[in-house]
Coordinates of C-alpha atoms in Angstrom, one line a residue:
M53 CA 179.4 22.1 61.9
S54 CA 181.5 24.4 63.9
T55 CA 178.4 26.3 64.9
N56 CA 176.7 23.2 66.2
S57 CA 179.8 22.3 68.1
D58 CA 180.0 25.8 69.7
G59 CA 176.3 25.6 70.5
A60 CA 176.7 22.2 72.2
S61 CA 179.7 23.5 74.2
S62 CA 177.7 26.6 75.2
S63 CA 174.8 24.4 76.3
I64 CA 177.1 22.2 78.4
D65 CA 178.7 25.3 80.0
V66 CA 175.3 26.7 81.0
S67 CA 174.2 23.4 82.4
K68 CA 177.5 23.0 84.4
T69 CA 177.2 26.6 85.7
R70 CA 173.6 26.1 86.8
K71 CA 174.4 22.8 88.5
A72 CA 177.3 24.4 90.4
V73 CA 175.2 27.4 91.5
L74 CA 172.4 25.2 92.6
L75 CA 174.8 23.0 94.6
K76 CA 176.3 26.2 96.2
I77 CA 172.8 27.4 97.1
Y78 CA 171.9 23.9 98.5
F79 CA 174.8 23.9 100.9
L80 CA 174.2 27.5 101.9
A81 CA 170.6 26.7 102.7
Q82 CA 171.7 23.6 104.6
T83 CA 174.2 25.5 106.6
F84 CA 171.7 28.2 107.4
L85 CA 169.1 25.6 108.4
L86 CA 171.6 24.0 110.9
M87 CA 172.6 27.4 112.4
T88 CA 169.0 28.4 112.7
V89 CA 168.1 25.2 114.5
C90 CA 170.6 26.3 117.2
L91 CA 169.4 29.9 117.1
V92 CA 165.7 29.1 117.8
I93 CA 166.6 26.7 120.5
W94 CA 169.0 28.9 122.3
R95 CA 167.1 32.2 121.9
P96 CA 164.1 31.2 124.0
L97 CA 166.5 30.1 126.7
K98 CA 168.3 33.5 126.7
I99 CA 165.3 35.4 128.1
S100 CA 163.8 32.7 130.2
I101 CA 167.1 31.7 131.9
F102 CA 168.0 35.3 132.6
S103 CA 164.5 36.2 133.9
K104 CA 164.4 33.2 136.3
M105 CA 168.0 33.5 137.5
V106 CA 168.6 37.2 137.5
G107 CA 165.2 38.8 137.0
A108 CA 163.2 40.2 134.1
A109 CA 163.4 43.7 135.5
S110 CA 167.2 43.6 134.8
I111 CA 166.8 43.0 131.0
P112 CA 167.1 46.7 130.1
T113 CA 170.3 46.9 132.2
A114 CA 171.7 43.8 130.6
K115 CA 171.1 45.3 127.1
L116 CA 172.9 48.4 128.1
F117 CA 175.9 46.5 129.5
S118 CA 175.9 44.2 126.4
L119 CA 177.0 47.2 124.3
L120 CA 180.3 47.5 126.3
F121 CA 180.8 43.7 126.1
I122 CA 180.3 43.5 122.3
I123 CA 182.8 46.3 121.4
P124 CA 186.0 44.2 122.1
M125 CA 184.3 41.2 120.4
I126 CA 183.9 43.3 117.2
L127 CA 187.5 44.5 117.4
F128 CA 188.6 40.9 117.7
Y129 CA 186.3 39.8 114.8
S130 CA 187.8 42.6 112.6
V131 CA 191.3 41.2 113.3
L132 CA 190.1 37.8 112.3
V133 CA 188.8 39.2 109.0
D134 CA 192.3 40.1 108.1
V135 CA 193.9 36.9 109.3
L136 CA 191.3 34.3 108.2
R137 CA 189.8 33.4 104.8
R138 CA 186.0 33.8 104.2
H139 CA 185.0 30.3 105.0
Q140 CA 187.3 30.1 108.0
L141 CA 185.3 32.9 109.7
V142 CA 182.3 30.6 109.5
Y143 CA 184.3 27.8 111.1
W144 CA 185.4 30.2 113.8
F145 CA 181.9 31.3 114.6
T146 CA 180.3 27.9 114.7
L147 CA 183.1 26.0 116.5
F148 CA 183.7 28.7 119.1
H149 CA 180.1 29.1 120.1
G150 CA 179.5 25.4 119.9
I151 CA 182.3 24.7 122.4
I152 CA 181.1 27.5 124.8
G153 CA 177.6 26.0 124.4
V154 CA 178.9 22.7 125.7
I155 CA 180.4 24.5 128.7
F156 CA 177.1 26.2 129.5
Y157 CA 175.4 22.8 129.2
L158 CA 177.6 21.6 132.1
L159 CA 177.0 24.8 134.1
M160 CA 173.2 24.8 133.7
S161 CA 173.1 21.1 134.8
H162 CA 174.9 22.0 138.0
P163 CA 172.6 21.9 141.1
V164 CA 174.0 25.2 142.5
Y165 CA 175.1 27.3 139.4
G166 CA 172.4 26.0 137.1
I167 CA 168.7 26.2 136.7
Q168 CA 168.0 23.7 139.6
N169 CA 168.7 26.6 141.9
T170 CA 165.5 28.6 141.8
L171 CA 166.9 31.7 143.6
V172 CA 166.3 34.9 141.6
S173 CA 169.0 37.4 142.3
P174 CA 171.1 40.0 140.4
N175 CA 174.1 38.1 141.8
R176 CA 173.4 35.0 139.8
W177 CA 176.6 35.4 137.6
T178 CA 175.9 32.3 135.5
G179 CA 172.7 34.0 134.3
W180 CA 174.6 37.1 133.4
A181 CA 177.4 35.1 131.6
F182 CA 174.8 33.2 129.6
Y183 CA 173.1 36.4 128.5
F184 CA 176.3 37.9 127.3
F185 CA 177.3 34.7 125.6
M186 CA 174.0 34.8 123.7
E187 CA 174.6 38.4 122.8
S188 CA 177.8 37.4 121.1
F189 CA 176.0 34.6 119.3
D190 CA 173.1 36.9 118.2
A191 CA 175.5 39.6 117.2
F192 CA 177.7 37.5 114.8
F193 CA 175.1 34.9 113.7
A194 CA 173.7 36.8 110.7
T195 CA 176.9 38.8 110.1
T196 CA 179.1 35.7 109.7
F197 CA 176.7 33.7 107.5
W198 CA 175.5 36.5 105.2
A199 CA 178.9 38.0 104.8
F200 CA 180.2 34.6 103.5
A201 CA 177.1 34.1 101.3
D202 CA 177.4 37.7 99.9
S203 CA 181.0 37.1 99.1
I204 CA 180.4 33.9 97.0
C205 CA 177.1 35.0 95.3
N206 CA 176.5 37.6 92.5
P207 CA 173.4 39.8 92.1
K208 CA 171.7 37.3 89.8
D209 CA 172.3 34.5 92.4
A210 CA 170.8 36.7 95.1
R211 CA 167.7 37.7 93.0
N212 CA 166.9 34.1 92.0
Y213 CA 168.0 32.0 95.0
Y214 CA 168.3 34.0 98.2
G215 CA 164.7 33.2 98.9
Y216 CA 165.5 29.5 99.0
V217 CA 168.5 30.1 101.3
V218 CA 166.2 31.8 103.7
A219 CA 163.6 29.0 103.3
G220 CA 166.3 26.6 104.6
S221 CA 166.6 28.9 107.7
K222 CA 162.8 28.9 108.2
I223 CA 162.6 25.1 108.0
G224 CA 165.3 24.8 110.6
G225 CA 163.5 27.3 112.7
I226 CA 160.2 25.4 112.5
F227 CA 161.9 22.1 113.4
G228 CA 164.0 23.6 116.2
A229 CA 161.4 25.8 117.8
G230 CA 158.5 23.3 117.2
G231 CA 160.5 20.4 118.7
L232 CA 161.4 22.5 121.8
Y233 CA 157.8 23.7 122.2
L234 CA 156.3 20.2 121.9
I235 CA 158.8 18.6 124.3
L236 CA 158.5 21.3 127.0
S237 CA 154.7 21.5 126.7
H238 CA 154.2 17.7 127.1
T239 CA 156.7 17.1 129.9
S240 CA 156.7 17.9 133.7
T241 CA 158.4 20.8 135.3
S242 CA 160.9 18.5 136.9
T243 CA 161.8 17.0 133.5
H244 CA 162.5 20.6 132.2
L245 CA 165.5 20.8 134.6
S246 CA 167.4 18.2 132.4
L247 CA 165.8 19.1 129.1
I248 CA 166.9 22.7 129.1
P249 CA 170.6 22.0 129.5
N250 CA 170.3 19.2 126.9
S251 CA 168.9 21.8 124.5
L252 CA 172.1 23.7 124.9
L253 CA 174.1 20.6 124.0
F254 CA 171.8 19.9 121.0
G255 CA 172.3 23.4 119.7
S256 CA 176.1 23.0 119.9
C257 CA 175.9 19.8 117.9
A258 CA 173.9 21.7 115.2
L259 CA 176.7 24.3 115.0
F260 CA 179.4 21.6 114.6
V261 CA 177.5 20.0 111.7
A262 CA 177.0 23.5 110.1
A263 CA 180.8 23.9 110.1
F264 CA 181.1 20.5 108.4
S265 CA 178.5 21.6 105.8
I266 CA 180.7 24.5 104.8
Y267 CA 183.6 22.1 104.5
I268 CA 181.6 19.9 102.1
L269 CA 180.5 23.0 100.1
R270 CA 184.1 24.0 99.4
K271 CA 185.0 20.4 98.5
N272 CA 182.1 20.1 96.0
V273 CA 181.9 23.5 94.4
S274 CA 184.9 24.6 92.3
R275 CA 186.6 27.9 93.1
G276 CA 185.5 29.4 89.8
Y277 CA 181.9 29.5 91.1
M278 CA 182.8 31.0 94.4
H279 CA 183.8 34.4 93.2
G280 CA 180.6 36.2 93.8
Y281 CA 180.6 39.8 92.4
E282 CA 183.5 39.4 89.9
A283 CA 184.7 43.0 90.0
V284 CA 185.1 42.8 93.8
Y285 CA 186.8 39.4 93.5
Q286 CA 189.4 40.8 91.1
L287 CA 190.0 43.8 93.3
E288 CA 190.6 41.6 96.4
K289 CA 193.0 39.4 94.4
T290 CA 195.1 42.6 93.6
K291 CA 195.0 43.8 97.2
E292 CA 196.2 40.4 98.5
K293 CA 199.6 41.1 96.8
T294 CA 199.9 44.5 98.5
E295 CA 201.8 44.7 101.8
R296 CA 200.2 46.8 104.5
S297 CA 202.0 49.3 106.7
W298 CA 202.1 48.9 110.5
F299 CA 199.7 51.8 110.8
E300 CA 197.1 50.0 108.6
I301 CA 197.5 46.8 110.7
L302 CA 197.0 48.7 114.0
K303 CA 194.0 50.6 112.5
S304 CA 192.5 47.4 111.1
P305 CA 190.1 46.6 114.0
I306 CA 188.3 49.9 113.5
D307 CA 188.3 50.0 109.7
G308 CA 184.7 48.9 109.7
L309 CA 183.6 51.8 111.9
I310 CA 185.6 54.2 109.7
L311 CA 183.9 52.9 106.6
I312 CA 180.5 53.4 108.1
I313 CA 181.3 57.0 109.0
K314 CA 183.0 57.9 105.7
T315 CA 180.7 56.0 103.3
P316 CA 177.1 57.3 103.1
Y317 CA 175.9 54.1 101.5
V318 CA 177.2 52.0 104.4
M319 CA 175.9 54.5 106.9
G320 CA 172.5 54.1 105.3
I321 CA 172.6 50.3 105.8
F322 CA 173.7 50.9 109.4
S323 CA 170.7 53.1 110.0
L324 CA 168.3 50.4 108.6
C325 CA 169.6 48.0 111.2
V326 CA 169.3 50.5 114.0
F327 CA 165.7 51.6 113.1
Y328 CA 164.4 48.0 113.0
E329 CA 166.2 47.0 116.3
I330 CA 164.9 50.1 118.2
T331 CA 161.3 49.3 117.2
V332 CA 161.6 45.6 118.1
V333 CA 163.4 46.1 121.4
I334 CA 160.8 48.5 122.7
F335 CA 157.9 46.1 122.2
D336 CA 160.0 43.0 123.1
F337 CA 160.4 44.3 126.6
I338 CA 156.6 44.6 127.0
L339 CA 156.3 41.0 125.8
A340 CA 159.0 39.8 128.2
L341 CA 157.4 41.4 131.3
N342 CA 154.1 39.8 130.4
A343 CA 155.6 36.4 129.9
D344 CA 157.6 36.6 133.1
A345 CA 154.4 37.5 135.0
T346 CA 152.4 34.7 133.4
Y347 CA 154.9 31.8 133.7
A348 CA 156.5 30.9 137.0
T349 CA 159.3 28.5 135.8
V350 CA 162.1 28.5 133.3
G351 CA 160.5 25.6 131.4
G352 CA 157.1 27.4 131.1
M353 CA 158.6 30.6 129.9
T354 CA 160.9 28.8 127.5
S355 CA 157.9 26.9 126.1
Y356 CA 156.1 30.3 125.5
Y357 CA 159.1 31.7 123.6
A358 CA 159.5 28.5 121.7
F359 CA 155.9 28.8 120.5
Y360 CA 156.6 32.5 119.6
Y361 CA 159.6 31.4 117.5
L362 CA 157.7 28.5 115.9
I363 CA 154.9 30.8 114.8
Y364 CA 157.1 33.4 113.2
N365 CA 159.2 30.8 111.5
L366 CA 156.0 29.2 110.0
I367 CA 154.9 32.6 108.8
G368 CA 158.4 33.3 107.6
L369 CA 158.5 30.1 105.6
G370 CA 155.3 31.1 103.8
V371 CA 156.6 34.5 103.1
T372 CA 159.9 33.1 101.8
L373 CA 158.3 30.5 99.5
F374 CA 155.5 32.7 98.1
G375 CA 156.8 36.2 98.6
T376 CA 160.6 36.8 98.8
T377 CA 161.7 35.3 95.5
P378 CA 158.7 36.5 93.5
I379 CA 159.1 40.0 94.9
L380 CA 162.8 40.1 94.1
R381 CA 162.2 38.8 90.6
V382 CA 159.1 41.0 89.8
L383 CA 160.1 44.3 91.6
G384 CA 163.9 43.9 91.2
L385 CA 166.6 44.5 93.8
R386 CA 166.0 48.2 94.1
W387 CA 162.3 48.4 94.6
S388 CA 162.1 45.3 96.8
L389 CA 163.9 47.3 99.5
F390 CA 160.7 49.3 100.1
V391 CA 158.4 46.4 100.9
F392 CA 159.5 45.7 104.5
P393 CA 159.4 49.3 105.8
I394 CA 156.0 49.7 104.3
I395 CA 154.9 46.5 106.1
C396 CA 156.3 47.9 109.3
L397 CA 154.3 51.1 108.9
I398 CA 151.1 49.0 108.4
F399 CA 151.9 46.9 111.6
L400 CA 152.5 50.0 113.7
I401 CA 149.3 51.7 112.5
I402 CA 147.4 48.5 113.6
T403 CA 149.1 48.6 117.0
L404 CA 148.2 52.3 117.3
I405 CA 144.5 51.5 116.6
S406 CA 144.5 48.5 119.1
P407 CA 147.4 48.6 121.5
T408 CA 146.7 45.4 123.4
T409 CA 149.1 42.7 124.6
G410 CA 147.6 40.2 122.1
V411 CA 148.1 42.6 119.2
I412 CA 151.6 43.4 120.3
F413 CA 152.4 39.7 120.3
W414 CA 151.2 39.1 116.8
V415 CA 152.7 42.4 115.5
L416 CA 156.1 41.2 116.9
V417 CA 155.6 37.8 115.3
G418 CA 154.9 39.5 112.0
L419 CA 157.8 41.9 112.2
R420 CA 160.3 39.1 112.9
A421 CA 158.8 36.8 110.3
F422 CA 159.0 39.5 107.6
N423 CA 162.4 40.7 108.8
Y424 CA 164.1 37.3 108.5
A425 CA 162.2 36.1 105.5
L426 CA 162.1 39.3 103.4
N427 CA 164.1 42.1 104.9
H428 CA 167.3 40.1 105.5
P429 CA 167.7 38.8 102.0
T430 CA 166.8 42.1 100.4
R431 CA 169.1 44.0 102.7
E432 CA 172.0 41.6 102.2
V433 CA 171.8 42.3 98.5
L434 CA 173.1 45.8 99.3
Y435 CA 176.4 44.3 100.3
I436 CA 177.1 42.3 97.1
P437 CA 178.8 45.1 95.1
T438 CA 180.9 46.2 98.0
T439 CA 184.5 45.5 99.0
K440 CA 185.6 42.8 101.5
E441 CA 186.1 45.4 104.2
I442 CA 182.5 46.5 103.9
K443 CA 181.1 43.0 103.6
F444 CA 182.9 41.7 106.7
K445 CA 184.3 44.6 108.9
A446 CA 181.6 47.3 108.3
K447 CA 178.9 44.6 108.4
A448 CA 180.2 43.4 111.7
W449 CA 180.0 46.9 113.2
T450 CA 176.6 47.4 111.6
D451 CA 175.0 44.1 112.7
A452 CA 176.7 43.7 116.1
F453 CA 177.5 47.3 117.3
G454 CA 174.6 49.0 115.5
S455 CA 172.1 46.5 116.8
R456 CA 173.5 46.9 120.3
I457 CA 173.4 50.7 120.1
A458 CA 169.8 50.4 119.0
K459 CA 169.0 47.9 121.8
S460 CA 170.7 50.2 124.3
F461 CA 168.7 53.2 123.1
G462 CA 165.5 51.2 123.1
S463 CA 166.2 49.9 126.6
A464 CA 167.0 53.4 127.9
F465 CA 163.8 54.6 126.3
N466 CA 161.9 51.8 128.1
V467 CA 163.6 52.8 131.4
S468 CA 162.6 56.5 130.9
L469 CA 159.0 55.5 130.6
R470 CA 158.8 53.6 133.9
S471 CA 157.3 56.6 135.7
V472 CA 154.5 57.3 133.2
S473 CA 151.2 55.6 132.7
P474 CA 151.0 52.5 130.4
A475 CA 148.9 54.4 127.9
V476 CA 151.5 57.3 127.6
A477 CA 154.3 54.8 127.4
M478 CA 152.6 52.9 124.6
F479 CA 151.8 55.9 122.5
S480 CA 155.2 57.4 123.1
S481 CA 156.7 54.1 121.8
L482 CA 154.5 54.1 118.8
G483 CA 155.2 57.7 118.0
L484 CA 159.0 57.1 118.0
S485 CA 158.7 53.9 115.9
L486 CA 156.5 55.6 113.3
G487 CA 158.9 58.5 113.0
L488 CA 161.8 56.1 112.4
T489 CA 159.9 54.2 109.8
F490 CA 159.2 57.3 107.7
V491 CA 162.9 58.2 107.8
W492 CA 163.7 54.5 106.9
I493 CA 161.6 54.7 103.7
I494 CA 163.5 57.9 102.6
I495 CA 166.9 56.3 103.2
V496 CA 165.9 53.1 101.3
Y497 CA 165.2 55.3 98.2
F498 CA 168.8 56.5 98.1
L499 CA 170.3 53.1 98.9
G500 CA 168.3 51.5 96.1
K501 CA 169.4 54.1 93.6
T502 CA 173.1 53.7 94.5
L503 CA 172.8 49.9 94.4
Q504 CA 171.2 49.9 90.9
D505 CA 173.8 52.3 89.6
A506 CA 176.7 50.1 90.9
I507 CA 175.2 47.0 89.3
D508 CA 174.4 48.6 86.0
N509 CA 177.8 50.1 85.6
K510 CA 179.8 47.3 87.3
K511 CA 181.1 49.6 90.0
I512 CA 182.5 48.6 93.4
I513 CA 181.1 50.5 96.3
G514 CA 183.9 51.5 98.8
E515 CA 186.7 50.9 96.2
I516 CA 187.9 54.6 96.3
L517 CA 188.1 54.6 100.1
T518 CA 189.9 51.3 100.4
S519 CA 192.3 52.2 97.5
D520 CA 193.1 55.5 99.2
K521 CA 194.1 53.8 102.4
N522 CA 196.4 51.5 100.5

């Protein structure tokens, strides 16, 4: 009798746990969907507005300056990590960028400061300001969402459900980019002058609703199911009771950078981000120049990029539904890390064989689709058995600063190739990208080995360093 009672109780507990986990995943997917709707609407505007206000030739310069702009933003974000709770960081990101998006909606609607003024000049400061605003949005978009998701999910949740979270993002991308493309491609150029500012306003509204989605998540999922990796949760609870010295408080903004330098595991994740961004930035510039030469207006160029984002989100959704979750389940967390760099290697070899503009377009579509659908969820798993400092601070330096270093390097590389022939530039770019991909595969081997060891033995990566500083 007692056995039956225990069995029934156990069955109820399992059912309750599964329901709570699924509800958590549902709200994470919904939040990611809403944030991605904004992302795919704003990103096409970033390049098109800058190109038609400031000039496409200034894109490498803007990427170089964005590195200087993003450093104080990371320092500020690192302070927020110490001051705010995990969910409050998501509130900060969505509400801050949503409000600034409304301000740019007003600026872009202005007849002099906005897109109605067709003058292309390096002195169009609204174009520069919008580009740097979008750099801030891009830099902290994935960092903020995935750091929160990693902190409330355990390795089993990630293996079984991260694919569905990304699927929510891809559905949002399809609706956002697809809607923008259909509207712009079926309306007149004069109508675009009002549609593009309204797109900024729509994106802001999506961010506001995403913040509300996190609020509903916390209201409906009990705290017991929001621990994530239990060993890390218990460590953080202990550290909350420990007072920090003034030196530790002053050092806090650069803790993430220190962790990257001191922790080989985190440096490995940092390098993965850098290698991918260098490769993409090199070929993105070729695509931007071609689009700028082909389309004369902001609306036309935005429509082109909206189509680009629509296609890679469609492909990404297919990869997510039929590839990401099965790959994670069949290969496991460790070996799944190899899939994306091998795909990159195949795409680069295809480009080497046929280096045409059309091939570059589809290779970039494929790289972005597989990056967001497969590489992101598998790479994020690397953060699950790490401390809060690594999840938030080191991750911010990796995603924001690391990607900007990579973009700056890629832009400098593009600038250095201006004086050579297109053929030499193309093969130099491919040679660099192929070399980085081979190193990437080697690093992934050691990262996967460390990850598996941590999970198998319930270790916390970064615990020794953080306990030393306390």
